[in-house]
Amino acid sequence: VILVNRLAYDLKLPFSNISLFNFGTPERGDIIVFNSNAADNRLVKRVIGVPGDTISLHSNHISINGELAKYKLISETEGTLTFLETVADFTHGIKIKKSTNDRSRNFISTTIPADYYLVLGDNRDNSADSRVYGLVPHSEIIGRSKRVLWSYNFENYYIPRKDRFLRKL
C-alpha cells in the first residue's frame, strides 16, 4: 500500500478529473498514480518523458533528447538483471529479464506533446505502461507517490513486512 499525495499537481473536483487549480506538473522520475482510460484501470508508473522530450527505446535502453541513459549493473539472479538507470540526471533501479525477444523493448523516436507524459514501469519486461497504453494525459493523473505506507508478505500468511513501512519508493 502506497501513500499518494493527491494535491501534488492539481486540486480536482471530487469524483472527477476536472482540475480546479494547478499546483505544478510531474517531473521526470516522479512516481505517479493515474486512472488510465486506455487500460480501464488505476496504474502506478514512473514518469520518464515530460512534454517537449524526444524519447526512443532500443533493447530497453532509453534515449532522451539524443542523450543515451547510463546503466550500471547492480545484481544478476537467475533470469533477471537489476540496473541503476540514470536518465537526464535522475537515477533509479530497474529490472530486466536476461533474455527475451519482446518487441516492447523498442519504440521509435517519439516527441511528447504538451500535457502528456511517457511512463514506464521499473520492472520493464513485466510492465504494461506507455509502450502498451500510450502517453498519459495530465487530466488522468491522480497524484504522486514517494513512500510505501505498509506492505504484506503474500507468500507468508500476509505477515507485515516491517522493513518496508514508510520506505522511500
PDB file of C-alpha atoms in Angstrom:
ATOM      1  CA  VAL A   1       0.000   0.000   0.000  1.00  0.00           C
ATOM      2  CA  ILE A   2       1.475   3.330  -1.045  1.00  0.00           C
ATOM      3  CA  LEU A   3       0.858   6.852   0.197  1.00  0.00           C
ATOM      4  CA  VAL A   4      -0.441   9.172  -2.566  1.00  0.00           C
ATOM      5  CA  ASN A   5      -0.280  12.960  -2.478  1.00  0.00           C
ATOM      6  CA  ARG A   6      -3.443  13.920  -4.400  1.00  0.00           C
ATOM      7  CA  LEU A   7      -2.535  17.617  -4.205  1.00  0.00           C
ATOM      8  CA  ALA A   8       0.918  17.231  -5.748  1.00  0.00           C
ATOM      9  CA  TYR A   9      -0.215  18.588  -9.124  1.00  0.00           C
ATOM     10  CA  ASP A  10      -3.889  19.632  -9.005  1.00  0.00           C
ATOM     11  CA  LEU A  11      -6.873  20.343  -6.842  1.00  0.00           C
ATOM     12  CA  LYS A  12      -9.636  18.410  -8.588  1.00  0.00           C
ATOM     13  CA  LEU A  13     -13.390  18.478  -8.348  1.00  0.00           C
ATOM     14  CA  PRO A  14     -14.268  15.451  -6.167  1.00  0.00           C
ATOM     15  CA  PHE A  15     -15.056  12.234  -8.072  1.00  0.00           C
ATOM     16  CA  SER A  16     -13.873  13.703 -11.381  1.00  0.00           C
ATOM     17  CA  ASN A  17     -10.786  14.548 -13.449  1.00  0.00           C
ATOM     18  CA  ILE A  18     -11.727  18.234 -13.586  1.00  0.00           C
ATOM     19  CA  SER A  19      -8.873  20.401 -12.315  1.00  0.00           C
ATOM     20  CA  LEU A  20      -9.913  23.415 -10.240  1.00  0.00           C
ATOM     21  CA  PHE A  21      -6.395  24.653  -9.524  1.00  0.00           C
ATOM     22  CA  ASN A  22      -2.993  23.567 -10.835  1.00  0.00           C
ATOM     23  CA  PHE A  23      -0.046  23.375  -8.400  1.00  0.00           C
ATOM     24  CA  GLY A  24       2.534  22.029 -10.829  1.00  0.00           C
ATOM     25  CA  THR A  25       3.374  19.285 -13.283  1.00  0.00           C
ATOM     26  CA  PRO A  26       5.011  15.879 -12.962  1.00  0.00           C
ATOM     27  CA  GLU A  27       8.772  15.806 -13.330  1.00  0.00           C
ATOM     28  CA  ARG A  28      10.982  13.080 -14.718  1.00  0.00           C
ATOM     29  CA  GLY A  29      11.416  10.414 -12.056  1.00  0.00           C
ATOM     30  CA  ASP A  30       8.115  11.081 -10.255  1.00  0.00           C
ATOM     31  CA  ILE A  31       6.050   8.010  -9.483  1.00  0.00           C
ATOM     32  CA  ILE A  32       2.501   8.873 -10.460  1.00  0.00           C
ATOM     33  CA  VAL A  33      -0.852   7.243  -9.836  1.00  0.00           C
ATOM     34  CA  PHE A  34      -3.366   7.682 -12.638  1.00  0.00           C
ATOM     35  CA  ASN A  35      -6.709   6.386 -13.876  1.00  0.00           C
ATOM     36  CA  SER A  36      -5.866   5.101 -17.332  1.00  0.00           C
ATOM     37  CA  ASN A  37      -8.810   5.276 -19.714  1.00  0.00           C
ATOM     38  CA  ALA A  38      -6.853   3.148 -22.206  1.00  0.00           C
ATOM     39  CA  ALA A  39      -6.211   0.398 -19.637  1.00  0.00           C
ATOM     40  CA  ASP A  40      -9.536   0.927 -17.852  1.00  0.00           C
ATOM     41  CA  ASN A  41      -7.572   0.624 -14.618  1.00  0.00           C
ATOM     42  CA  ARG A  42      -5.671   2.633 -11.996  1.00  0.00           C
ATOM     43  CA  LEU A  43      -1.922   2.360 -12.598  1.00  0.00           C
ATOM     44  CA  VAL A  44       1.293   3.347 -10.805  1.00  0.00           C
ATOM     45  CA  LYS A  45       4.292   4.129 -13.030  1.00  0.00           C
ATOM     46  CA  ARG A  46       7.430   6.281 -13.189  1.00  0.00           C
ATOM     47  CA  VAL A  47       7.483   9.407 -15.385  1.00  0.00           C
ATOM     48  CA  ILE A  48      10.312   9.110 -17.921  1.00  0.00           C
ATOM     49  CA  GLY A  49       9.245  11.618 -20.581  1.00  0.00           C
ATOM     50  CA  VAL A  50       7.817  15.095 -20.000  1.00  0.00           C
ATOM     51  CA  PRO A  51       6.279  17.468 -22.568  1.00  0.00           C
ATOM     52  CA  GLY A  52       8.799  18.502 -25.222  1.00  0.00           C
ATOM     53  CA  ASP A  53      11.099  15.491 -24.776  1.00  0.00           C
ATOM     54  CA  THR A  54      12.019  13.289 -27.730  1.00  0.00           C
ATOM     55  CA  ILE A  55      12.400   9.713 -26.488  1.00  0.00           C
ATOM     56  CA  SER A  56      13.305   6.387 -28.051  1.00  0.00           C
ATOM     57  CA  LEU A  57      13.878   2.913 -26.652  1.00  0.00           C
ATOM     58  CA  HIS A  58      16.211   0.324 -28.194  1.00  0.00           C
ATOM     59  CA  SER A  59      16.774  -3.016 -26.420  1.00  0.00           C
ATOM     60  CA  ASN A  60      15.426  -1.454 -23.193  1.00  0.00           C
ATOM     61  CA  HIS A  61      17.971   1.400 -23.408  1.00  0.00           C
ATOM     62  CA  ILE A  62      16.360   4.846 -23.268  1.00  0.00           C
ATOM     63  CA  SER A  63      17.497   7.892 -25.208  1.00  0.00           C
ATOM     64  CA  ILE A  64      16.077  11.288 -24.205  1.00  0.00           C
ATOM     65  CA  ASN A  65      16.693  14.301 -26.441  1.00  0.00           C
ATOM     66  CA  GLY A  66      19.612  12.453 -28.072  1.00  0.00           C
ATOM     67  CA  GLU A  67      21.268  11.533 -24.762  1.00  0.00           C
ATOM     68  CA  LEU A  68      21.527   7.809 -24.026  1.00  0.00           C
ATOM     69  CA  ALA A  69      20.735   6.780 -20.442  1.00  0.00           C
ATOM     70  CA  LYS A  70      23.552   5.237 -18.408  1.00  0.00           C
ATOM     71  CA  TYR A  71      23.223   1.751 -16.896  1.00  0.00           C
ATOM     72  CA  LYS A  72      25.117   0.201 -14.000  1.00  0.00           C
ATOM     73  CA  LEU A  73      24.596  -3.495 -13.244  1.00  0.00           C
ATOM     74  CA  ILE A  74      23.710  -3.974  -9.562  1.00  0.00           C
ATOM     75  CA  SER A  75      22.798  -7.650  -9.383  1.00  0.00           C
ATOM     76  CA  GLU A  76      22.218 -10.683 -11.510  1.00  0.00           C
ATOM     77  CA  THR A  77      19.946 -13.526 -10.496  1.00  0.00           C
ATOM     78  CA  GLU A  78      18.610 -16.444 -12.466  1.00  0.00           C
ATOM     79  CA  GLY A  79      16.723 -14.823 -15.317  1.00  0.00           C
ATOM     80  CA  THR A  80      16.813 -11.195 -14.044  1.00  0.00           C
ATOM     81  CA  LEU A  81      19.244  -8.287 -14.230  1.00  0.00           C
ATOM     82  CA  THR A  82      18.947  -5.300 -11.884  1.00  0.00           C
ATOM     83  CA  PHE A  83      20.405  -1.987 -13.056  1.00  0.00           C
ATOM     84  CA  LEU A  84      20.686   1.567 -11.848  1.00  0.00           C
ATOM     85  CA  GLU A  85      19.392   3.642 -14.751  1.00  0.00           C
ATOM     86  CA  THR A  86      20.493   7.279 -14.957  1.00  0.00           C
ATOM     87  CA  VAL A  87      18.205   9.305 -17.191  1.00  0.00           C
ATOM     88  CA  ALA A  88      18.911  13.040 -17.527  1.00  0.00           C
ATOM     89  CA  ASP A  89      20.439  13.329 -14.025  1.00  0.00           C
ATOM     90  CA  PHE A  90      17.833  11.102 -12.335  1.00  0.00           C
ATOM     91  CA  THR A  91      18.874   7.639 -11.101  1.00  0.00           C
ATOM     92  CA  HIS A  92      16.538   4.776 -10.187  1.00  0.00           C
ATOM     93  CA  GLY A  93      16.559   0.986 -10.165  1.00  0.00           C
ATOM     94  CA  ILE A  94      15.078  -1.167 -12.929  1.00  0.00           C
ATOM     95  CA  LYS A  95      14.734  -4.900 -13.530  1.00  0.00           C
ATOM     96  CA  ILE A  96      15.075  -6.565 -16.932  1.00  0.00           C
ATOM     97  CA  LYS A  97      14.780 -10.215 -17.928  1.00  0.00           C
ATOM     98  CA  LYS A  98      18.080 -11.663 -19.137  1.00  0.00           C
ATOM     99  CA  SER A  99      16.809 -12.965 -22.430  1.00  0.00           C
ATOM    100  CA  THR A 100      13.650 -12.075 -24.241  1.00  0.00           C
ATOM    101  CA  ASN A 101      12.791 -11.001 -27.760  1.00  0.00           C
ATOM    102  CA  ASP A 102       9.826  -8.968 -26.603  1.00  0.00           C
ATOM    103  CA  ARG A 103       9.054  -6.170 -29.057  1.00  0.00           C
ATOM    104  CA  SER A 104       8.102  -3.862 -26.151  1.00  0.00           C
ATOM    105  CA  ARG A 105      11.844  -3.427 -25.554  1.00  0.00           C
ATOM    106  CA  ASN A 106      11.888  -0.993 -28.503  1.00  0.00           C
ATOM    107  CA  PHE A 107       9.984   2.007 -29.792  1.00  0.00           C
ATOM    108  CA  ILE A 108      10.821   4.643 -32.364  1.00  0.00           C
ATOM    109  CA  SER A 109      11.646   8.231 -31.520  1.00  0.00           C
ATOM    110  CA  THR A 110       8.573   9.994 -30.102  1.00  0.00           C
ATOM    111  CA  THR A 111       8.152  13.647 -29.137  1.00  0.00           C
ATOM    112  CA  ILE A 112       5.943  14.133 -26.079  1.00  0.00           C
ATOM    113  CA  PRO A 113       3.176  16.718 -26.712  1.00  0.00           C
ATOM    114  CA  ALA A 114       2.017  19.316 -24.178  1.00  0.00           C
ATOM    115  CA  ASP A 115       0.051  17.921 -21.203  1.00  0.00           C
ATOM    116  CA  TYR A 116       1.160  14.305 -21.857  1.00  0.00           C
ATOM    117  CA  TYR A 117       3.736  12.082 -20.164  1.00  0.00           C
ATOM    118  CA  LEU A 118       5.587   8.908 -21.085  1.00  0.00           C
ATOM    119  CA  VAL A 119       5.597   6.453 -18.175  1.00  0.00           C
ATOM    120  CA  LEU A 120       7.462   3.165 -17.741  1.00  0.00           C
ATOM    121  CA  GLY A 121       7.415   0.542 -15.024  1.00  0.00           C
ATOM    122  CA  ASP A 122      10.608  -0.183 -13.102  1.00  0.00           C
ATOM    123  CA  ASN A 123      10.145  -3.903 -13.811  1.00  0.00           C
ATOM    124  CA  ARG A 124      10.455  -3.227 -17.541  1.00  0.00           C
ATOM    125  CA  ASP A 125       9.676  -6.622 -19.033  1.00  0.00           C
ATOM    126  CA  ASN A 126       6.665  -7.183 -16.749  1.00  0.00           C
ATOM    127  CA  SER A 127       5.047  -3.767 -17.084  1.00  0.00           C
ATOM    128  CA  ALA A 128       2.094  -2.565 -19.121  1.00  0.00           C
ATOM    129  CA  ASP A 129       2.917   1.129 -19.468  1.00  0.00           C
ATOM    130  CA  SER A 130       3.192   3.775 -22.210  1.00  0.00           C
ATOM    131  CA  ARG A 131       4.583   1.110 -24.549  1.00  0.00           C
ATOM    132  CA  VAL A 132       1.193  -0.637 -24.309  1.00  0.00           C
ATOM    133  CA  TYR A 133      -1.364   2.071 -23.462  1.00  0.00           C
ATOM    134  CA  GLY A 134       0.248   5.165 -24.930  1.00  0.00           C
ATOM    135  CA  LEU A 135       1.052   8.517 -23.379  1.00  0.00           C
ATOM    136  CA  VAL A 136      -0.696   9.591 -20.168  1.00  0.00           C
ATOM    137  CA  PRO A 137      -2.693  12.840 -20.334  1.00  0.00           C
ATOM    138  CA  HIS A 138      -2.292  15.192 -17.371  1.00  0.00           C
ATOM    139  CA  SER A 139      -6.057  15.026 -16.765  1.00  0.00           C
ATOM    140  CA  GLU A 140      -5.825  11.308 -15.796  1.00  0.00           C
ATOM    141  CA  ILE A 141      -3.170  11.853 -13.104  1.00  0.00           C
ATOM    142  CA  ILE A 142      -4.431  11.447  -9.535  1.00  0.00           C
ATOM    143  CA  GLY A 143      -1.237  12.261  -7.658  1.00  0.00           C
ATOM    144  CA  ARG A 144       2.375  11.467  -6.808  1.00  0.00           C
ATOM    145  CA  SER A 145       3.689   8.730  -4.557  1.00  0.00           C
ATOM    146  CA  LYS A 146       7.002   8.753  -2.712  1.00  0.00           C
ATOM    147  CA  ARG A 147       6.548   6.185   0.072  1.00  0.00           C
ATOM    148  CA  VAL A 148       5.251   2.738   0.883  1.00  0.00           C
ATOM    149  CA  LEU A 149       2.682   3.054   3.658  1.00  0.00           C
ATOM    150  CA  TRP A 150       2.736  -0.637   4.594  1.00  0.00           C
ATOM    151  CA  SER A 151       3.458  -3.953   2.943  1.00  0.00           C
ATOM    152  CA  TYR A 152       2.348  -7.555   3.440  1.00  0.00           C
ATOM    153  CA  ASN A 153       4.203 -10.738   2.534  1.00  0.00           C
ATOM    154  CA  PHE A 154       1.610 -12.524   0.399  1.00  0.00           C
ATOM    155  CA  GLU A 155       3.687 -15.732   0.365  1.00  0.00           C
ATOM    156  CA  ASN A 156       3.974 -15.897   4.170  1.00  0.00           C
ATOM    157  CA  TYR A 157       0.393 -15.642   5.526  1.00  0.00           C
ATOM    158  CA  TYR A 158       0.204 -11.882   4.869  1.00  0.00           C
ATOM    159  CA  ILE A 159       2.604 -11.101   7.696  1.00  0.00           C
ATOM    160  CA  PRO A 160       3.530  -7.389   7.575  1.00  0.00           C
ATOM    161  CA  ARG A 161       6.989  -6.609   6.203  1.00  0.00           C
ATOM    162  CA  LYS A 162       8.112  -4.085   8.817  1.00  0.00           C
ATOM    163  CA  ASP A 163      11.282  -3.228   6.891  1.00  0.00           C
ATOM    164  CA  ARG A 164       9.110  -1.709   4.141  1.00  0.00           C
ATOM    165  CA  PHE A 165       6.893   0.519   6.328  1.00  0.00           C
ATOM    166  CA  LEU A 166       7.282   4.166   5.234  1.00  0.00           C
ATOM    167  CA  ARG A 167      10.148   3.166   2.930  1.00  0.00           C
ATOM    168  CA  LYS A 168      11.000   5.543   0.094  1.00  0.00           C
ATOM    169  CA  LEU A 169       9.977   4.280  -3.358  1.00  0.00           C
TER     170      LEU A 169
END
